[in-house]
Tab-separated table of C-alpha atoms in Angstrom:
chain	number	residue	atom	x	y	z
T	1	MET	CA	-0.229	-0.095	-0.132
T	2	SER	CA	2.794	2.504	0.959
T	3	LYS	CA	4.350	1.972	-2.489
T	4	GLN	CA	0.421	2.411	-4.240
T	5	VAL	CA	0.289	5.932	-2.101
T	6	ALA	CA	3.845	6.954	-3.310
T	7	SER	CA	2.931	6.615	-6.221
T	8	ALA	CA	-0.182	8.392	-6.352
T	9	THR	CA	1.596	11.353	-4.171
T	10	LEU	CA	4.309	11.005	-6.979
T	11	ASP	CA	1.795	11.964	-9.954
T	12	SER	CA	0.080	14.450	-8.018
T	13	VAL	CA	2.964	16.480	-8.183
T	14	LYS	CA	4.042	15.830	-11.825
T	15	LYS	CA	0.442	17.568	-12.771
T	16	ASN	CA	1.333	20.808	-11.062
T	17	VAL	CA	5.019	20.838	-12.210
T	18	LYS	CA	5.583	23.668	-14.642
T	19	ASP	CA	8.392	25.404	-15.716
T	20	ILE	CA	10.411	28.073	-13.639
T	21	GLN	CA	10.891	31.679	-13.735
T	22	LEU	CA	12.034	34.228	-12.152
T	23	TYR	CA	9.898	36.063	-9.399
T	24	ILE	CA	11.155	40.235	-10.287
T	25	ASP	CA	8.931	43.032	-8.806
T	26	GLY	CA	5.950	41.491	-8.890
T	27	ASN	CA	6.209	39.519	-12.052
T	28	PHE	CA	6.723	36.146	-13.020
T	29	VAL	CA	9.289	36.613	-16.222
T	30	ASN	CA	11.722	34.410	-18.470
T	31	ALA	CA	15.525	35.421	-17.910
T	32	ALA	CA	16.432	38.611	-20.033
T	33	ASN	CA	18.650	36.605	-21.726
T	34	GLN	CA	15.677	33.959	-22.469
T	35	GLU	CA	18.285	31.026	-21.376
T	36	VAL	CA	16.864	28.055	-19.218
T	37	PHE	CA	18.726	24.476	-17.233
T	38	SER	CA	17.612	21.313	-16.611
T	39	ASN	CA	15.974	20.355	-13.127
T	40	HIS	CA	16.538	16.713	-12.501
T	41	ASN	CA	14.602	14.336	-10.451
T	42	PRO	CA	17.263	12.382	-7.614
T	43	PHE	CA	15.361	9.380	-7.476
T	44	THR	CA	15.114	8.315	-11.475
T	45	ASN	CA	17.401	11.231	-13.038
T	46	ASP	CA	14.820	12.140	-14.889
T	47	LYS	CA	14.406	15.864	-16.574
T	48	ILE	CA	11.394	17.445	-14.336
T	49	ASN	CA	11.624	21.186	-16.019
T	50	ASP	CA	13.046	23.596	-16.937
T	51	VAL	CA	14.136	26.661	-15.073
T	52	ALA	CA	14.755	30.408	-16.059
T	53	SER	CA	18.935	31.096	-16.019
T	54	GLY	CA	19.329	34.809	-15.043
T	55	ASP	CA	22.355	36.510	-14.826
T	56	LYS	CA	23.588	39.825	-14.654
T	57	ASP	CA	20.760	41.585	-16.179
T	58	ASP	CA	18.352	40.093	-14.347
T	59	ILE	CA	20.116	40.737	-11.049
T	60	GLU	CA	20.112	44.624	-11.454
T	61	GLN	CA	16.330	44.770	-12.021
T	62	ALA	CA	15.783	42.632	-8.924
T	63	VAL	CA	18.056	44.868	-7.246
T	64	SER	CA	16.477	48.012	-8.470
T	65	ALA	CA	12.799	46.816	-7.654
T	66	ALA	CA	14.037	45.545	-4.400
T	67	ARG	CA	15.780	49.823	-3.993
T	68	LYS	CA	12.696	51.111	-4.665
T	69	ALA	CA	10.205	49.335	-2.431
T	70	PHE	CA	12.432	49.973	0.493
T	71	LYS	CA	12.432	53.699	-0.978
T	72	GLY	CA	9.072	53.749	-1.123
T	73	GLU	CA	6.214	51.240	-0.022
T	74	TRP	CA	7.276	48.928	2.052
T	75	GLY	CA	10.011	51.382	3.770
T	76	GLN	CA	6.954	53.819	4.451
T	77	LEU	CA	4.820	50.518	6.484
T	78	LYS	CA	4.592	50.760	10.216
T	79	LEU	CA	5.323	47.919	12.130
T	80	LYS	CA	1.887	46.161	12.581
T	81	ASP	CA	1.249	46.039	8.876
T	82	ARG	CA	4.274	45.007	7.870
T	83	LEU	CA	4.371	41.936	10.442
T	84	ALA	CA	0.706	41.405	9.068
T	85	TYR	CA	2.215	40.269	5.594
T	86	ILE	CA	4.879	38.108	7.706
T	87	ASN	CA	2.050	36.415	8.980
T	88	LYS	CA	-0.287	35.990	6.313
T	89	ILE	CA	3.198	34.363	5.025
T	90	ALA	CA	2.953	31.693	7.408
T	91	ASP	CA	-0.499	31.322	7.066
T	92	LEU	CA	-0.586	30.649	3.126
T	93	ILE	CA	2.557	28.062	4.116
T	94	ASP	CA	0.231	26.107	6.211
T	95	GLU	CA	-2.052	25.534	3.849
T	96	HIS	CA	-0.181	24.494	1.417
T	97	ILE	CA	2.194	21.922	2.972
T	98	ASP	CA	0.929	18.927	2.447
T	99	GLU	CA	1.370	20.153	-1.373
T	100	ILE	CA	4.723	21.687	-1.166
T	101	ALA	CA	6.309	18.558	1.021
T	102	PRO	CA	6.057	15.837	-1.550
T	103	LEU	CA	7.528	18.948	-4.188
T	104	GLU	CA	10.078	19.234	-2.021
T	105	SER	CA	10.819	14.797	-2.360
T	106	TYR	CA	10.337	15.007	-5.635
T	107	ASP	CA	13.032	17.409	-6.370
T	108	THR	CA	15.617	16.859	-3.365
T	109	GLY	CA	15.420	13.182	-2.928
T	110	LEU	CA	14.758	13.902	1.076
T	111	PRO	CA	12.403	11.561	2.200
T	112	ILE	CA	8.994	13.178	2.703
T	113	SER	CA	8.394	11.526	6.105
T	114	GLN	CA	11.340	14.192	6.966
T	115	THR	CA	9.967	17.312	4.335
T	116	LYS	CA	6.888	17.579	6.018
T	117	LYS	CA	8.680	18.225	9.533
T	118	MET	CA	10.521	20.907	7.441
T	119	VAL	CA	7.577	22.445	5.744
T	120	ALA	CA	5.828	23.142	9.353
T	121	ARG	CA	8.787	24.333	10.426
T	122	ALA	CA	9.139	26.682	7.495
T	123	ALA	CA	5.782	28.513	8.484
T	124	HIS	CA	7.159	28.357	12.308
T	125	ASN	CA	9.912	30.642	11.044
T	126	PHE	CA	7.799	33.617	9.873
T	127	ARG	CA	5.014	33.280	12.558
T	128	PHE	CA	8.736	33.456	15.038
T	129	TYR	CA	10.374	36.340	13.446
T	130	ALA	CA	7.375	38.444	13.432
T	131	GLU	CA	7.260	38.053	17.028
T	132	MET	CA	10.741	38.617	17.800
T	133	VAL	CA	10.760	41.987	15.579
T	134	ASN	CA	7.473	42.916	17.777
T	135	SER	CA	9.311	42.050	20.805
T	136	ARG	CA	12.592	42.002	20.833
T	137	LEU	CA	13.871	44.118	18.564
T	138	VAL	CA	14.182	46.982	21.335
T	139	GLY	CA	17.172	49.668	21.711
T	140	GLU	CA	18.699	50.728	24.789
T	141	VAL	CA	18.677	53.786	26.668
T	142	TYR	CA	22.169	55.557	27.837
T	143	GLN	CA	21.111	58.416	30.413
T	144	VAL	CA	24.419	60.868	31.558
T	145	ASP	CA	23.117	62.523	34.390
T	146	ASP	CA	20.943	65.831	33.293
T	147	GLU	CA	22.948	66.432	30.686
T	148	PHE	CA	21.847	64.388	27.869
T	149	LEU	CA	20.206	61.004	26.966
T	150	ASN	CA	21.998	58.192	24.440
T	151	TYR	CA	19.468	56.260	22.431
T	152	THR	CA	19.473	53.422	20.082
T	153	ILE	CA	16.919	52.071	17.155
T	154	HIS	CA	17.259	49.011	14.771
T	155	LYS	CA	17.192	50.357	11.299
T	156	PRO	CA	16.595	47.701	8.167
T	157	VAL	CA	20.111	47.985	6.214
T	158	GLY	CA	18.220	47.791	2.902
T	159	ILE	CA	18.488	44.755	0.448
T	160	ALA	CA	19.803	41.823	1.627
T	161	GLY	CA	20.784	39.090	-1.274
T	162	LEU	CA	20.354	35.331	0.301
T	163	ILE	CA	22.054	32.932	-1.106
T	164	THR	CA	20.707	29.315	-0.428
T	165	PRO	CA	21.722	25.541	-0.303
T	166	TRP	CA	19.467	22.507	-1.834
T	167	ASN	CA	20.161	20.164	1.070
T	168	ALA	CA	16.748	21.739	2.938
T	169	PRO	CA	16.260	24.468	0.831
T	170	PHE	CA	12.475	25.714	1.462
T	171	MET	CA	12.812	25.072	5.441
T	172	LEU	CA	16.606	27.468	5.144
T	173	GLU	CA	15.067	29.503	3.140
T	174	THR	CA	12.372	30.603	4.884
T	175	TRP	CA	15.216	31.117	7.938
T	176	LYS	CA	16.526	33.804	6.053
T	177	ILE	CA	14.021	35.094	4.333
T	178	ALA	CA	11.918	35.820	7.274
T	179	PRO	CA	14.224	37.880	9.385
T	180	ALA	CA	15.384	40.093	6.991
T	181	LEU	CA	11.483	40.736	5.934
T	182	ALA	CA	10.975	40.930	9.223
T	183	THR	CA	13.313	43.584	10.015
T	184	GLY	CA	11.896	45.427	7.119
T	185	ASN	CA	14.668	44.696	4.812
T	186	THR	CA	13.856	44.123	0.787
T	187	VAL	CA	14.841	40.110	-0.555
T	188	VAL	CA	17.227	38.933	-3.926
T	189	LEU	CA	16.894	35.053	-3.466
T	190	LYS	CA	19.368	33.023	-5.332
T	191	PRO	CA	18.071	29.482	-4.580
T	192	ALA	CA	20.686	26.982	-5.167
T	193	GLU	CA	20.114	25.559	-8.807
T	194	TRP	CA	19.803	21.774	-7.870
T	195	SER	CA	16.013	22.669	-5.880
T	196	PRO	CA	14.645	25.016	-7.939
T	197	LEU	CA	10.770	23.987	-7.188
T	198	THR	CA	10.205	24.692	-3.770
T	199	ALA	CA	11.735	28.105	-4.201
T	200	ASN	CA	9.827	29.384	-7.145
T	201	ARG	CA	6.239	27.980	-4.438
T	202	LEU	CA	7.272	30.134	-2.809
T	203	ALA	CA	7.461	33.095	-4.628
T	204	GLU	CA	3.912	31.930	-6.160
T	205	ILE	CA	3.199	32.305	-1.655
T	206	ILE	CA	4.322	35.624	-1.020
T	207	ASP	CA	2.843	36.731	-4.199
T	208	LYS	CA	-0.488	35.937	-3.048
T	209	ALA	CA	0.511	37.370	0.241
T	210	GLY	CA	0.552	40.483	-1.703
T	211	LEU	CA	3.167	42.229	-0.836
T	212	PRO	CA	4.149	45.598	-2.674
T	213	ASN	CA	6.380	44.826	-5.693
T	214	GLY	CA	10.188	44.712	-5.262
T	215	VAL	CA	10.011	43.280	-1.985
T	216	PHE	CA	10.758	40.236	-2.801
T	217	ASN	CA	12.587	39.003	-5.727
T	218	VAL	CA	13.905	35.583	-6.994
T	219	VAL	CA	16.700	35.039	-9.468
T	220	HIS	CA	17.156	31.789	-9.781
T	221	GLY	CA	20.340	30.761	-11.634
T	222	TYR	CA	24.156	29.701	-11.345
T	223	GLY	CA	26.367	30.860	-8.596
T	224	GLU	CA	28.882	32.199	-11.245
T	225	THR	CA	25.950	34.416	-13.190
T	226	ALA	CA	23.507	35.244	-10.914
T	227	GLY	CA	25.050	34.439	-7.811
T	228	ALA	CA	28.209	36.238	-8.493
T	229	SER	CA	26.449	39.302	-9.596
T	230	LEU	CA	24.275	39.620	-6.431
T	231	VAL	CA	27.715	39.362	-4.312
T	232	ALA	CA	29.272	41.907	-6.437
T	233	HIS	CA	26.326	44.361	-6.726
T	234	PRO	CA	26.738	47.695	-4.740
T	235	ASP	CA	23.301	48.530	-3.421
T	236	VAL	CA	22.866	45.281	-2.120
T	237	GLU	CA	24.245	45.652	1.386
T	238	LEU	CA	23.689	42.565	3.033
T	239	ILE	CA	24.865	38.606	1.996
T	240	SER	CA	23.240	35.987	3.700
T	241	PHE	CA	25.198	32.755	2.541
T	242	THR	CA	24.601	28.923	3.635
T	243	GLY	CA	26.541	26.329	1.449
T	244	GLU	CA	30.399	25.528	1.228
T	245	THR	CA	33.569	27.090	2.880
T	246	THR	CA	35.637	27.740	0.140
T	247	THR	CA	32.486	29.048	-1.954
T	248	GLY	CA	31.947	31.257	1.238
T	249	SER	CA	35.835	32.280	0.903
T	250	GLU	CA	34.968	33.114	-3.021
T	251	ILE	CA	31.992	35.217	-2.057
T	252	MET	CA	33.667	37.206	0.688
T	253	LYS	CA	36.322	38.118	-2.015
T	254	ASN	CA	33.902	39.188	-4.791
T	255	GLY	CA	31.318	41.308	-2.589
T	256	ALA	CA	34.604	43.266	-0.322
T	257	ASP	CA	34.594	45.856	-3.042
T	258	SER	CA	31.433	47.473	-2.126
T	259	LEU	CA	32.173	46.434	1.743
T	260	LYS	CA	29.222	43.984	2.242
T	261	GLN	CA	28.148	42.819	5.606
T	262	PHE	CA	28.398	38.655	5.532
T	263	SER	CA	27.036	36.244	7.578
T	264	MET	CA	28.083	32.741	6.067
T	265	GLU	CA	27.317	29.325	7.381
T	266	LEU	CA	29.595	26.712	5.858
T	267	GLY	CA	30.980	23.426	5.830
T	268	GLY	CA	30.911	21.066	8.966
T	269	LYS	CA	32.880	17.714	10.465
T	270	SER	CA	31.133	17.649	13.482
T	271	PRO	CA	32.169	15.279	15.946
T	272	ILE	CA	29.732	12.744	18.085
T	273	ILE	CA	32.208	11.911	21.432
T	274	VAL	CA	30.557	8.562	23.212
T	275	PHE	CA	31.862	7.998	26.580
T	276	ASP	CA	31.818	4.927	28.149
T	277	ASP	CA	29.230	6.206	30.991
T	278	ALA	CA	26.595	7.358	28.482
T	279	ASP	CA	23.184	6.359	27.881
T	280	PHE	CA	23.862	3.427	25.070
T	281	GLU	CA	20.905	2.936	23.516
T	282	ARG	CA	19.765	6.801	23.000
T	283	ALA	CA	23.692	7.584	21.929
T	284	LEU	CA	23.472	5.304	19.195
T	285	ASP	CA	19.607	7.082	18.024
T	286	ALA	CA	21.208	10.201	17.998
T	287	ALA	CA	24.072	9.424	16.201
T	288	THR	CA	22.417	6.886	13.552
T	289	TRP	CA	19.877	10.061	13.127
T	290	GLY	CA	22.335	12.578	13.367
T	291	ILE	CA	24.209	10.884	9.979
T	292	PHE	CA	21.740	9.102	8.006
T	293	SER	CA	18.844	11.871	8.140
T	294	PHE	CA	18.016	14.129	5.614
T	295	ASN	CA	20.261	11.414	2.985
T	296	GLY	CA	23.994	12.708	4.986
T	297	GLU	CA	23.239	15.959	3.418
T	298	ARG	CA	23.300	18.544	6.391
T	299	CYS	CA	25.620	20.743	7.658
T	300	THR	CA	25.623	19.650	11.405
T	301	ALA	CA	25.617	15.988	10.526
T	302	ASN	CA	28.198	13.819	13.182
T	303	SER	CA	30.654	12.526	10.513
T	304	ARG	CA	32.986	11.651	13.075
T	305	ILE	CA	31.939	9.700	15.898
T	306	TYR	CA	34.459	8.437	18.930
T	307	LEU	CA	33.454	5.849	20.877
T	308	HIS	CA	35.439	5.059	24.612
T	309	GLU	CA	37.823	2.158	23.236
T	310	SER	CA	35.519	-0.076	26.044
T	311	ILE	CA	32.680	0.140	24.634
T	312	ALA	CA	33.459	0.980	20.946
T	313	GLU	CA	33.242	-2.978	20.054
T	314	SER	CA	29.771	-3.128	21.242
T	315	PHE	CA	28.482	0.207	20.191
T	316	THR	CA	29.706	-0.897	16.678
T	317	GLU	CA	28.430	-4.031	16.170
T	318	ARG	CA	24.724	-1.970	16.771
T	319	LEU	CA	25.688	0.354	14.705
T	320	LYS	CA	25.906	-1.944	11.510
T	321	GLU	CA	23.028	-3.318	12.513
T	322	ARG	CA	21.352	-0.220	12.437
T	323	VAL	CA	22.777	0.351	8.777
T	324	GLN	CA	21.847	-2.815	7.671
T	325	ASN	CA	18.102	-1.992	8.852
T	326	ILE	CA	18.348	1.517	7.118
T	327	ALA	CA	15.062	1.777	4.735
T	328	VAL	CA	16.736	2.866	1.085
T	329	GLY	CA	14.427	4.125	-0.825
T	330	ASP	CA	11.650	5.929	-2.640
T	331	PRO	CA	11.396	9.935	-1.042
T	332	MET	CA	8.092	9.449	-2.123
T	333	ASP	CA	7.533	6.543	0.609
T	334	GLU	CA	6.950	7.413	4.046
T	335	LYS	CA	8.784	4.195	5.256
T	336	THR	CA	11.766	6.310	3.390
T	337	GLN	CA	14.285	6.822	5.864
T	338	VAL	CA	17.389	7.348	3.336
T	339	GLY	CA	16.643	8.498	-0.802
T	340	PRO	CA	19.419	9.053	-2.873
T	341	LEU	CA	21.576	12.678	-3.305
T	342	ILE	CA	20.636	15.243	-4.957
T	343	HIS	CA	22.349	15.391	-8.324
T	344	THR	CA	24.952	13.380	-10.141
T	345	ASN	CA	27.452	15.719	-9.728
T	346	HIS	CA	27.057	15.259	-5.835
T	347	TYR	CA	26.569	11.850	-5.870
T	348	GLU	CA	29.967	10.973	-7.908
T	349	ASN	CA	31.817	13.302	-5.349
T	350	VAL	CA	30.781	10.948	-2.532
T	351	LYS	CA	31.467	7.707	-4.790
T	352	GLY	CA	34.992	9.267	-4.560
T	353	TYR	CA	35.187	9.638	-1.519
T	354	LEU	CA	34.697	5.846	-1.069
T	355	GLU	CA	36.924	4.692	-3.027
T	356	LEU	CA	39.172	7.131	-0.822
T	357	ALA	CA	38.489	5.217	2.250
T	358	LYS	CA	39.891	2.086	0.819
T	359	GLU	CA	42.579	3.683	-0.624
T	360	GLU	CA	43.098	5.258	3.345
T	361	GLY	CA	43.118	1.930	4.701
T	362	CYS	CA	39.439	2.125	5.486
T	363	GLU	CA	36.912	-0.722	5.991
T	364	VAL	CA	34.073	0.079	4.346
T	365	PHE	CA	30.500	-1.463	5.689
T	366	SER	CA	27.905	-0.356	4.235
T	367	GLY	CA	23.808	-1.038	4.268
T	368	ASN	CA	21.475	-2.388	1.219
T	369	ILE	CA	19.892	-0.665	-1.920
T	370	PRO	CA	17.269	-1.932	-3.333
T	371	GLU	CA	17.499	-3.348	-7.011
T	372	GLU	CA	14.715	-1.804	-8.198
T	373	VAL	CA	16.125	2.084	-7.489
T	374	SER	CA	19.285	1.121	-9.130
T	375	ARG	CA	18.836	4.426	-11.547
T	376	GLY	CA	18.540	7.220	-8.458
T	377	ASN	CA	21.547	8.982	-7.272
T	378	PHE	CA	21.705	6.412	-3.960
T	379	ILE	CA	24.696	5.693	-1.898
T	380	ALA	CA	23.837	3.106	0.802
T	381	PRO	CA	23.878	4.198	4.875
T	382	THR	CA	27.805	3.231	5.717
T	383	ILE	CA	30.291	3.057	8.020
T	384	LEU	CA	33.996	3.888	8.105
T	385	LEU	CA	35.951	1.568	10.310
T	386	GLY	CA	39.526	1.779	11.189
T	387	ALA	CA	39.736	5.028	10.296
T	388	GLN	CA	42.349	7.573	12.078
T	389	ASN	CA	42.266	11.388	12.458
T	390	TYR	CA	44.553	12.410	9.453
T	391	MET	CA	43.075	10.913	6.712
T	392	ARG	CA	41.351	12.700	4.523
T	393	ILE	CA	37.959	10.940	5.173
T	394	VAL	CA	38.158	12.438	8.504
T	395	GLN	CA	39.774	15.614	7.482
T	396	GLU	CA	36.596	16.693	4.776
T	397	GLU	CA	33.295	17.420	4.543
T	398	ILE	CA	32.279	14.082	2.294
T	399	PHE	CA	28.258	15.557	3.027
T	400	GLY	CA	26.579	12.406	2.547
T	401	PRO	CA	25.406	8.985	4.484
T	402	ILE	CA	28.697	7.961	5.695
T	403	ILE	CA	30.122	8.213	9.053
T	404	ALA	CA	33.807	7.571	10.677
T	405	VAL	CA	33.998	5.489	13.615
T	406	MET	CA	37.589	6.425	15.989
T	407	THR	CA	38.358	5.510	19.194
T	408	PHE	CA	39.836	7.046	22.398
T	409	LYS	CA	40.860	6.311	25.746
T	410	ASP	CA	40.394	9.838	27.765
T	411	GLU	CA	39.213	12.984	28.159
T	412	GLU	CA	42.100	14.609	27.060
T	413	GLU	CA	42.780	12.764	23.882
T	414	VAL	CA	39.246	12.713	22.458
T	415	ILE	CA	39.029	16.783	22.785
T	416	ASP	CA	42.387	16.871	20.721
T	417	LEU	CA	40.919	14.609	18.080
T	418	ALA	CA	37.701	16.137	18.328
T	419	ASN	CA	39.532	19.567	17.211
T	420	ASP	CA	41.645	18.311	15.411
T	421	VAL	CA	40.067	19.648	11.902
T	422	ARG	CA	39.336	23.025	10.549
T	423	TYR	CA	35.820	23.162	10.700
T	424	GLY	CA	33.886	23.788	13.733
T	425	LEU	CA	30.256	23.727	13.779
T	426	ALA	CA	28.586	21.515	15.630
T	427	GLY	CA	29.398	18.693	18.448
T	428	TYR	CA	27.870	16.166	20.730
T	429	VAL	CA	29.263	14.939	23.810
T	430	TRP	CA	26.721	11.896	25.932
T	431	THR	CA	27.920	10.906	29.103
T	432	ASN	CA	25.912	10.850	32.502
T	433	ASP	CA	28.590	12.480	33.872
T	434	ILE	CA	27.476	15.767	33.836
T	435	LYS	CA	30.688	17.537	35.008
T	436	ARG	CA	32.560	16.118	32.095
T	437	GLY	CA	29.810	16.939	30.084
T	438	HIS	CA	30.239	20.899	30.503
T	439	ARG	CA	33.615	20.672	30.350
T	440	VAL	CA	34.024	18.298	27.028
T	441	ALA	CA	31.151	20.704	25.580
T	442	GLN	CA	33.503	24.020	26.221
T	443	ALA	CA	36.548	22.217	25.527
T	444	ILE	CA	35.303	21.474	21.723
T	445	ASP	CA	35.648	24.132	19.158
T	446	SER	CA	32.691	24.468	17.050
T	447	GLY	CA	29.387	27.193	17.236
T	448	MET	CA	26.843	24.521	18.725
T	449	LEU	CA	26.907	21.383	21.294
T	450	TRP	CA	24.590	19.381	22.398
T	451	VAL	CA	24.967	17.349	25.319
T	452	ASN	CA	22.933	13.941	25.662
T	453	SER	CA	20.964	15.093	22.659
T	454	GLN	CA	20.788	15.171	18.711
T	455	ASN	CA	20.334	18.720	16.789
T	456	VAL	CA	17.244	19.614	17.955
T	457	ARG	CA	17.134	23.588	17.351
T	458	ASP	CA	15.527	25.929	19.414
T	459	LEU	CA	15.045	29.380	17.360
T	460	ARG	CA	15.810	31.635	19.840
T	461	THR	CA	19.778	30.587	20.000
T	462	PRO	CA	22.467	31.859	18.292
T	463	PHE	CA	22.977	29.263	14.729
T	464	GLY	CA	26.064	29.308	13.141
T	465	GLY	CA	30.350	28.072	13.273
T	466	SER	CA	33.334	28.882	14.207
T	467	LYS	CA	36.697	28.264	12.628
T	468	HIS	CA	36.459	27.528	8.789
T	469	SER	CA	32.264	26.763	9.496
T	470	GLY	CA	31.053	30.260	9.157
T	471	ILE	CA	30.959	33.794	10.168
T	472	GLY	CA	28.162	35.268	12.149
T	473	ARG	CA	25.082	34.136	13.979
T	474	GLU	CA	21.863	33.843	13.146
T	475	GLY	CA	18.385	32.748	14.875
T	476	GLY	CA	16.867	34.595	17.460
T	477	HIS	CA	17.679	38.007	18.244
T	478	TYR	CA	21.079	37.671	17.318
T	479	ALA	CA	20.274	37.946	13.844
T	480	PHE	CA	19.447	41.460	14.406
T	481	GLU	CA	22.710	42.198	14.431
T	482	PHE	CA	22.721	41.513	11.071
T	483	TYR	CA	19.367	42.330	9.728
T	484	THR	CA	19.615	45.786	11.239
T	485	GLU	CA	21.828	49.137	11.669
T	486	ILE	CA	22.278	50.432	14.976
T	487	GLN	CA	22.080	54.112	15.199
T	488	ILE	CA	22.884	55.842	18.031
T	489	ILE	CA	21.228	59.175	19.082
T	490	HIS	CA	22.369	61.716	21.255
T	491	VAL	CA	19.986	64.126	22.991
T	492	ALA	CA	21.334	67.311	24.704
T	493	LEU	CA	19.109	67.953	28.041
T	494	GLY	CA	20.822	71.687	28.635
T	495	ASP	CA	23.112	73.417	27.844
T	496	HIS	CA	26.602	71.716	27.882
T	497	HIS	CA	29.802	73.247	27.520
T	498	ILE	CA	30.858	73.637	24.131
T	499	PRO	CA	34.421	74.745	23.145
T	500	GLN	CA	34.197	78.580	21.981
T	501	PHE	CA	36.366	77.877	18.911
T	502	GLY	CA	37.819	81.098	17.235
T	503	LYS	CA	34.720	83.389	19.231
C-alpha cells in the first residue's frame, strides 16, 4: 500500500510542475537572455522541468525593484502592517504543506516523512520572527545625569542578498527570508540551482500574500553568473550565504569592494563523542539519526564518531545492525528513511570518497540499496571502520550518509581529536557525568554543542560556526545584529559646555 500511495503522490506532484520563471518586481518573467537550465529528479534522473537561468541583467532588475520598494511603500509601512504580511505568509505556507512537502521530496530526494516536518518549520520561522521583531527589536537608553539622553534604534539595512543551499531548501530559505523581511529589508533570493521547485512555490505564496512589488525577488541561475552578480552588486548591502566553505571564501572576496556585511554558515565535520557511561541506546539513536537523516546531506551531521575504547566494539556492532536495517528507497514512500543524493555530480563526489576510504586503509561497511531504485543517486548508509584522524575522509566534508568510526582512551585525548579539523560548526557529547559533559562541551571548538541530545533547534538561540564553518550568527535576536543597523542618537537635555574656538 505504501508504494501505491507514493506513486499516487508522485503523479499528483508531476501534474502541478511547470517550467520555472524568475520572480522580479511582483511578476514572473523569463530571464533577460531567455536561457534556461534543466532540473532533474534524483530518484530517477529523469528531467523534471526547465528553469530560467538569470544572470547580471536580471540581478540588476531585481535589485532596482528591491531598492524602489525599500525607499517606497515597504520602507514606509508601519510595523504592525509589515508584520501582518509576515504572518499571512506563514498562514499560506500552512495551507499548502501537503503540496509543498512532496514537491520538496521530488526535487531533492529527501524522504517525505522528513520534508513534511521541514515545511511546518518553515511556517514557524515566519511567525517566530514576527513575534521577535514585535517584542525583542528594542533599543537601549543611556542617561548621562541631566545633560544627555543617548538611545539606540534598529533600522533595516536595505537589500538583503540571500544565497541558499539545496539540502533543505524550503526551510533554509525561510530561515533567512523571515528575519530579513520582518526587520524591514527587501530581498533578492538566489536559490541553489539543484533545488528550484519549492523556491518558486515560495515566490508564488509570497505573491499571493500581496506584498508590495519588489519587496521579494527570486533570480534562479548559476552561482558563477547570478550568484556572483548578486554578491558584486554595489547596492546590495547584505549577503547571507549557506553552503560550502570554499564558495563562502570566494563570495567574501567578490563582495569586498563594496564593503558588504556577510553572514556565512559553511561546512562542517562535526564530532559525536560517546563516553563509556553514556546512555548506550539513546546515544546509538542520536548517532544514527544525526548522520543518516537528510540523506546525510546536512551541515550539522555527526560525520565523525569517537567511541570510548571500552564500548567501541559493542557500539560499532549495533551501529552495523542499524545501517543494515535503514530503509533506503523512494523518497515519496513514507517508510523511506534514506533517499537518493540530490545530483549526479554530488553522487560521484561522494562515491569518490568511498574509494578514497579504501585507499586510506578503512574497511567500508555499507547497508543495502534495493535493485528497483538503481537508477537513482543512491549511496547506502555507510560506516568507515579503522579511520584515523589524519585521513582525508576524516578531515574533509563528504556530505553524504557516511560516518567515520574512531576510538579514544580519555577525555583529554578525545578533545584533541575532535578539535583536529579545520571545521567548527557543531558537536555532540554523550555522558551521564554532567560535570564532564560541561567540561568537554566547552572545550570543543564549535559554534554549537549538544550534550545528551541530537540536533534539536531552539529558534531563540544563535546558529553558526567557528573556524572554517562560518562567520556570524543567525537565529533569535542574534539575527538582528546582521539584518539591522544600530543607530545611536545623542540628545542634549541642557546647555552643556561647548568649546568656543575662534570666538
